Amino acid sequence: QVQLVESGGGLVQAGGSLSLSCAASGNIFRTNNMAWYRQAPGKQRALVAVITRGGATNYADSVKGRFAISRDNAKNTVYLQMNSLKLEDTAVYYCNAVISVGSRGQYESSYWGQGTQVTVSS
């Protein structure tokens, strides 16, 4: 069994900062790509940022220069630092990880966290 547990989020004023974290636990052989998605009311879930195991990153255009994704492979944890938050960043943020399990890491699946609410107020 693999679980992703998110923490952070909450209410912040526009222009402020928040930090999210997501820790994977269970019978993990290796965590591969890790990412953050978000879903605003009435909209589809969309990719915010992704980071490879080696640390390469990619961001949605809407958050470039404001958000930073990072990870700690030893802790199977991914982080999202969100700065200069805007009203339109309000959404439920979900952690996603592609994880290899099994004695040789022969099985790979995608896992999701439960989601954490981020609300940006004016």
mmCIF file with all atom_site columns, C-alpha atoms in Angstrom:
data_model
loop_
_atom_site.group_PDB
_atom_site.id
_atom_site.type_symbol
_atom_site.label_atom_id
_atom_site.label_alt_id
_atom_site.label_comp_id
_atom_site.label_asym_id
_atom_site.label_entity_id
_atom_site.label_seq_id
_atom_site.pdbx_PDB_ins_code
_atom_site.Cartn_x
_atom_site.Cartn_y
_atom_site.Cartn_z
_atom_site.occupancy
_atom_site.B_iso_or_equiv
_atom_site.pdbx_formal_charge
_atom_site.auth_seq_id
_atom_site.auth_comp_id
_atom_site.auth_asym_id
_atom_site.auth_atom_id
_atom_site.pdbx_PDB_model_num
ATOM 1   C CA . GLN A 1 1   ? 0.000   0.000  0.000   1.00 0.00 ? 1   GLN A CA 1
ATOM 2   C CA . VAL A 1 2   ? 1.214   3.476  -0.867  1.00 0.00 ? 2   VAL A CA 1
ATOM 3   C CA . GLN A 1 3   ? -0.189  6.682  0.565   1.00 0.00 ? 3   GLN A CA 1
ATOM 4   C CA . LEU A 1 4   ? 0.436   10.326 -0.227  1.00 0.00 ? 4   LEU A CA 1
ATOM 5   C CA . VAL A 1 5   ? -0.235  12.711 2.631   1.00 0.00 ? 5   VAL A CA 1
ATOM 6   C CA . GLU A 1 6   ? -0.344  16.422 1.930   1.00 0.00 ? 6   GLU A CA 1
ATOM 7   C CA . SER A 1 7   ? 0.111   19.247 4.378   1.00 0.00 ? 7   SER A CA 1
ATOM 8   C CA . GLY A 1 8   ? 0.092   23.003 4.167   1.00 0.00 ? 8   GLY A CA 1
ATOM 9   C CA . GLY A 1 9   ? -2.404  25.127 2.340   1.00 0.00 ? 9   GLY A CA 1
ATOM 10  C CA . GLY A 1 10  ? -4.975  27.405 3.901   1.00 0.00 ? 10  GLY A CA 1
ATOM 11  C CA . LEU A 1 11  ? -6.067  31.006 3.536   1.00 0.00 ? 11  LEU A CA 1
ATOM 12  C CA . VAL A 1 12  ? -3.708  33.770 2.442   1.00 0.00 ? 12  VAL A CA 1
ATOM 13  C CA . GLN A 1 13  ? -4.038  37.288 1.123   1.00 0.00 ? 13  GLN A CA 1
ATOM 14  C CA . ALA A 1 14  ? -3.135  38.106 -2.436  1.00 0.00 ? 14  ALA A CA 1
ATOM 15  C CA . GLY A 1 15  ? 0.585   38.673 -2.741  1.00 0.00 ? 15  GLY A CA 1
ATOM 16  C CA . GLY A 1 16  ? 1.340   36.327 0.112   1.00 0.00 ? 16  GLY A CA 1
ATOM 17  C CA . SER A 1 17  ? 3.086   32.964 0.229   1.00 0.00 ? 17  SER A CA 1
ATOM 18  C CA . LEU A 1 18  ? 2.206   29.412 1.156   1.00 0.00 ? 18  LEU A CA 1
ATOM 19  C CA . SER A 1 19  ? 4.094   26.166 1.195   1.00 0.00 ? 19  SER A CA 1
ATOM 20  C CA . LEU A 1 20  ? 2.734   22.698 0.506   1.00 0.00 ? 20  LEU A CA 1
ATOM 21  C CA . SER A 1 21  ? 4.343   19.369 1.174   1.00 0.00 ? 21  SER A CA 1
ATOM 22  C CA . CYS A 1 22  ? 3.442   15.820 0.251   1.00 0.00 ? 22  CYS A CA 1
ATOM 23  C CA . ALA A 1 23  ? 5.028   12.728 1.734   1.00 0.00 ? 23  ALA A CA 1
ATOM 24  C CA . ALA A 1 24  ? 4.731   9.290  0.194   1.00 0.00 ? 24  ALA A CA 1
ATOM 25  C CA . SER A 1 25  ? 4.813   6.270  2.462   1.00 0.00 ? 25  SER A CA 1
ATOM 26  C CA . GLY A 1 26  ? 4.363   2.526  2.218   1.00 0.00 ? 26  GLY A CA 1
ATOM 27  C CA . ASN A 1 27  ? 6.126   -0.263 0.388   1.00 0.00 ? 27  ASN A CA 1
ATOM 28  C CA . ILE A 1 28  ? 8.046   2.050  -1.943  1.00 0.00 ? 28  ILE A CA 1
ATOM 29  C CA . PHE A 1 29  ? 10.941  0.894  -4.070  1.00 0.00 ? 29  PHE A CA 1
ATOM 30  C CA . ARG A 1 30  ? 11.460  4.260  -5.776  1.00 0.00 ? 30  ARG A CA 1
ATOM 31  C CA . THR A 1 31  ? 9.591   7.502  -6.339  1.00 0.00 ? 31  THR A CA 1
ATOM 32  C CA . ASN A 1 32  ? 9.853   8.711  -9.920  1.00 0.00 ? 32  ASN A CA 1
ATOM 33  C CA . ASN A 1 33  ? 8.165   11.870 -11.224 1.00 0.00 ? 33  ASN A CA 1
ATOM 34  C CA . MET A 1 34  ? 6.344   13.892 -8.576  1.00 0.00 ? 34  MET A CA 1
ATOM 35  C CA . ALA A 1 35  ? 3.951   16.698 -9.352  1.00 0.00 ? 35  ALA A CA 1
ATOM 36  C CA . TRP A 1 36  ? 1.367   19.140 -8.112  1.00 0.00 ? 36  TRP A CA 1
ATOM 37  C CA . TYR A 1 37  ? -1.990  19.622 -9.802  1.00 0.00 ? 37  TYR A CA 1
ATOM 38  C CA . ARG A 1 38  ? -4.832  21.941 -8.927  1.00 0.00 ? 38  ARG A CA 1
ATOM 39  C CA . GLN A 1 39  ? -8.543  22.058 -9.532  1.00 0.00 ? 39  GLN A CA 1
ATOM 40  C CA . ALA A 1 40  ? -10.527 25.253 -9.240  1.00 0.00 ? 40  ALA A CA 1
ATOM 41  C CA . PRO A 1 41  ? -14.330 25.197 -8.894  1.00 0.00 ? 41  PRO A CA 1
ATOM 42  C CA . GLY A 1 42  ? -15.952 24.357 -12.190 1.00 0.00 ? 42  GLY A CA 1
ATOM 43  C CA . LYS A 1 43  ? -12.636 23.618 -13.894 1.00 0.00 ? 43  LYS A CA 1
ATOM 44  C CA . GLN A 1 44  ? -10.688 20.515 -14.762 1.00 0.00 ? 44  GLN A CA 1
ATOM 45  C CA . ARG A 1 45  ? -7.685  19.392 -12.782 1.00 0.00 ? 45  ARG A CA 1
ATOM 46  C CA . ALA A 1 46  ? -4.558  20.939 -14.296 1.00 0.00 ? 46  ALA A CA 1
ATOM 47  C CA . LEU A 1 47  ? -0.828  20.428 -13.915 1.00 0.00 ? 47  LEU A CA 1
ATOM 48  C CA . VAL A 1 48  ? 0.944   23.081 -11.855 1.00 0.00 ? 48  VAL A CA 1
ATOM 49  C CA . ALA A 1 49  ? 4.484   21.747 -11.689 1.00 0.00 ? 49  ALA A CA 1
ATOM 50  C CA . VAL A 1 50  ? 6.387   18.496 -12.098 1.00 0.00 ? 50  VAL A CA 1
ATOM 51  C CA . ILE A 1 51  ? 9.837   17.370 -10.967 1.00 0.00 ? 51  ILE A CA 1
ATOM 52  C CA . THR A 1 52  ? 11.792  14.323 -12.053 1.00 0.00 ? 52  THR A CA 1
ATOM 53  C CA . ARG A 1 53  ? 13.790  12.183 -9.685  1.00 0.00 ? 53  ARG A CA 1
ATOM 54  C CA . GLY A 1 54  ? 16.899  13.929 -10.952 1.00 0.00 ? 54  GLY A CA 1
ATOM 55  C CA . GLY A 1 55  ? 15.475  17.355 -10.194 1.00 0.00 ? 55  GLY A CA 1
ATOM 56  C CA . ALA A 1 56  ? 14.431  18.592 -13.624 1.00 0.00 ? 56  ALA A CA 1
ATOM 57  C CA . THR A 1 57  ? 11.339  20.777 -13.353 1.00 0.00 ? 57  THR A CA 1
ATOM 58  C CA . ASN A 1 58  ? 8.548   22.066 -15.529 1.00 0.00 ? 58  ASN A CA 1
ATOM 59  C CA . TYR A 1 59  ? 5.837   24.583 -14.697 1.00 0.00 ? 59  TYR A CA 1
ATOM 60  C CA . ALA A 1 60  ? 2.511   25.758 -16.004 1.00 0.00 ? 60  ALA A CA 1
ATOM 61  C CA . ASP A 1 61  ? 2.915   29.151 -17.646 1.00 0.00 ? 61  ASP A CA 1
ATOM 62  C CA . SER A 1 62  ? 0.559   30.709 -15.115 1.00 0.00 ? 62  SER A CA 1
ATOM 63  C CA . VAL A 1 63  ? 2.885   29.974 -12.187 1.00 0.00 ? 63  VAL A CA 1
ATOM 64  C CA . LYS A 1 64  ? 6.322   30.375 -13.728 1.00 0.00 ? 64  LYS A CA 1
ATOM 65  C CA . GLY A 1 65  ? 8.490   32.688 -11.672 1.00 0.00 ? 65  GLY A CA 1
ATOM 66  C CA . ARG A 1 66  ? 6.135   32.504 -8.673  1.00 0.00 ? 66  ARG A CA 1
ATOM 67  C CA . PHE A 1 67  ? 6.039   28.835 -7.679  1.00 0.00 ? 67  PHE A CA 1
ATOM 68  C CA . ALA A 1 68  ? 8.932   26.480 -7.007  1.00 0.00 ? 68  ALA A CA 1
ATOM 69  C CA . ILE A 1 69  ? 8.740   22.688 -6.811  1.00 0.00 ? 69  ILE A CA 1
ATOM 70  C CA . SER A 1 70  ? 11.398  20.684 -5.023  1.00 0.00 ? 70  SER A CA 1
ATOM 71  C CA . ARG A 1 71  ? 11.814  17.224 -3.559  1.00 0.00 ? 71  ARG A CA 1
ATOM 72  C CA . ASP A 1 72  ? 13.709  15.164 -1.040  1.00 0.00 ? 72  ASP A CA 1
ATOM 73  C CA . ASN A 1 73  ? 14.252  11.691 -2.446  1.00 0.00 ? 73  ASN A CA 1
ATOM 74  C CA . ALA A 1 74  ? 15.391  10.285 0.883   1.00 0.00 ? 74  ALA A CA 1
ATOM 75  C CA . LYS A 1 75  ? 12.083  11.320 2.433   1.00 0.00 ? 75  LYS A CA 1
ATOM 76  C CA . ASN A 1 76  ? 9.922   10.569 -0.628  1.00 0.00 ? 76  ASN A CA 1
ATOM 77  C CA . THR A 1 77  ? 8.579   14.067 -0.248  1.00 0.00 ? 77  THR A CA 1
ATOM 78  C CA . VAL A 1 78  ? 7.729   16.808 -2.723  1.00 0.00 ? 78  VAL A CA 1
ATOM 79  C CA . TYR A 1 79  ? 7.255   20.468 -1.893  1.00 0.00 ? 79  TYR A CA 1
ATOM 80  C CA . LEU A 1 80  ? 5.606   23.438 -3.548  1.00 0.00 ? 80  LEU A CA 1
ATOM 81  C CA . GLN A 1 81  ? 6.590   26.936 -2.518  1.00 0.00 ? 81  GLN A CA 1
ATOM 82  C CA . MET A 1 82  ? 4.005   29.426 -3.735  1.00 0.00 ? 82  MET A CA 1
ATOM 83  C CA . ASN A 1 83  ? 4.881   33.120 -3.758  1.00 0.00 ? 83  ASN A CA 1
ATOM 84  C CA . SER A 1 84  ? 3.085   36.222 -5.036  1.00 0.00 ? 84  SER A CA 1
ATOM 85  C CA . LEU A 1 85  ? -0.202  34.384 -4.834  1.00 0.00 ? 85  LEU A CA 1
ATOM 86  C CA . LYS A 1 86  ? -3.099  35.632 -6.924  1.00 0.00 ? 86  LYS A CA 1
ATOM 87  C CA . LEU A 1 87  ? -6.850  35.232 -6.569  1.00 0.00 ? 87  LEU A CA 1
ATOM 88  C CA . GLU A 1 88  ? -6.816  32.846 -9.518  1.00 0.00 ? 88  GLU A CA 1
ATOM 89  C CA . ASP A 1 89  ? -4.489  30.481 -7.636  1.00 0.00 ? 89  ASP A CA 1
ATOM 90  C CA . THR A 1 90  ? -7.436  29.532 -5.426  1.00 0.00 ? 90  THR A CA 1
ATOM 91  C CA . ALA A 1 91  ? -8.020  25.799 -5.875  1.00 0.00 ? 91  ALA A CA 1
ATOM 92  C CA . VAL A 1 92  ? -7.694  22.392 -4.327  1.00 0.00 ? 92  VAL A CA 1
ATOM 93  C CA . TYR A 1 93  ? -4.084  21.306 -4.794  1.00 0.00 ? 93  TYR A CA 1
ATOM 94  C CA . TYR A 1 94  ? -3.311  17.636 -5.338  1.00 0.00 ? 94  TYR A CA 1
ATOM 95  C CA . CYS A 1 95  ? -0.018  15.832 -5.077  1.00 0.00 ? 95  CYS A CA 1
ATOM 96  C CA . ASN A 1 96  ? 0.763   13.127 -7.632  1.00 0.00 ? 96  ASN A CA 1
ATOM 97  C CA . ALA A 1 97  ? 3.619   10.656 -7.682  1.00 0.00 ? 97  ALA A CA 1
ATOM 98  C CA . VAL A 1 98  ? 4.670   7.880  -9.997  1.00 0.00 ? 98  VAL A CA 1
ATOM 99  C CA . ILE A 1 99  ? 6.007   5.183  -7.711  1.00 0.00 ? 99  ILE A CA 1
ATOM 100 C CA . SER A 1 100 ? 7.698   1.874  -8.310  1.00 0.00 ? 100 SER A CA 1
ATOM 101 C CA . VAL A 1 101 ? 6.820   -0.928 -5.907  1.00 0.00 ? 101 VAL A CA 1
ATOM 102 C CA . GLY A 1 102 ? 7.794   -4.568 -5.634  1.00 0.00 ? 102 GLY A CA 1
ATOM 103 C CA . SER A 1 103 ? 11.052  -6.225 -4.618  1.00 0.00 ? 103 SER A CA 1
ATOM 104 C CA . ARG A 1 104 ? 12.763  -4.973 -7.780  1.00 0.00 ? 104 ARG A CA 1
ATOM 105 C CA . GLY A 1 105 ? 10.558  -1.984 -8.435  1.00 0.00 ? 105 GLY A CA 1
ATOM 106 C CA . GLN A 1 106 ? 8.932   -3.860 -11.265 1.00 0.00 ? 106 GLN A CA 1
ATOM 107 C CA . TYR A 1 107 ? 5.478   -2.367 -10.792 1.00 0.00 ? 107 TYR A CA 1
ATOM 108 C CA . GLU A 1 108 ? 4.876   1.319  -11.476 1.00 0.00 ? 108 GLU A CA 1
ATOM 109 C CA . SER A 1 109 ? 1.687   3.184  -10.674 1.00 0.00 ? 109 SER A CA 1
ATOM 110 C CA . SER A 1 110 ? 0.431   6.728  -10.278 1.00 0.00 ? 110 SER A CA 1
ATOM 111 C CA . TYR A 1 111 ? -0.816  7.794  -6.871  1.00 0.00 ? 111 TYR A CA 1
ATOM 112 C CA . TRP A 1 112 ? -2.756  10.840 -5.668  1.00 0.00 ? 112 TRP A CA 1
ATOM 113 C CA . GLY A 1 113 ? -2.957  12.724 -2.417  1.00 0.00 ? 113 GLY A CA 1
ATOM 114 C CA . GLN A 1 114 ? -6.269  13.671 -0.850  1.00 0.00 ? 114 GLN A CA 1
ATOM 115 C CA . GLY A 1 115 ? -6.030  17.325 -1.845  1.00 0.00 ? 115 GLY A CA 1
ATOM 116 C CA . THR A 1 116 ? -5.534  20.473 0.186   1.00 0.00 ? 116 THR A CA 1
ATOM 117 C CA . GLN A 1 117 ? -7.428  23.725 -0.194  1.00 0.00 ? 117 GLN A CA 1
ATOM 118 C CA . VAL A 1 118 ? -5.577  26.928 -1.036  1.00 0.00 ? 118 VAL A CA 1
ATOM 119 C CA . THR A 1 119 ? -7.671  30.076 -0.872  1.00 0.00 ? 119 THR A CA 1
ATOM 120 C CA . VAL A 1 120 ? -6.310  33.467 -1.884  1.00 0.00 ? 120 VAL A CA 1
ATOM 121 C CA . SER A 1 121 ? -8.321  36.457 -0.708  1.00 0.00 ? 121 SER A CA 1
ATOM 122 C CA . SER A 1 122 ? -8.236  40.074 -1.829  1.00 0.00 ? 122 SER A CA 1
#
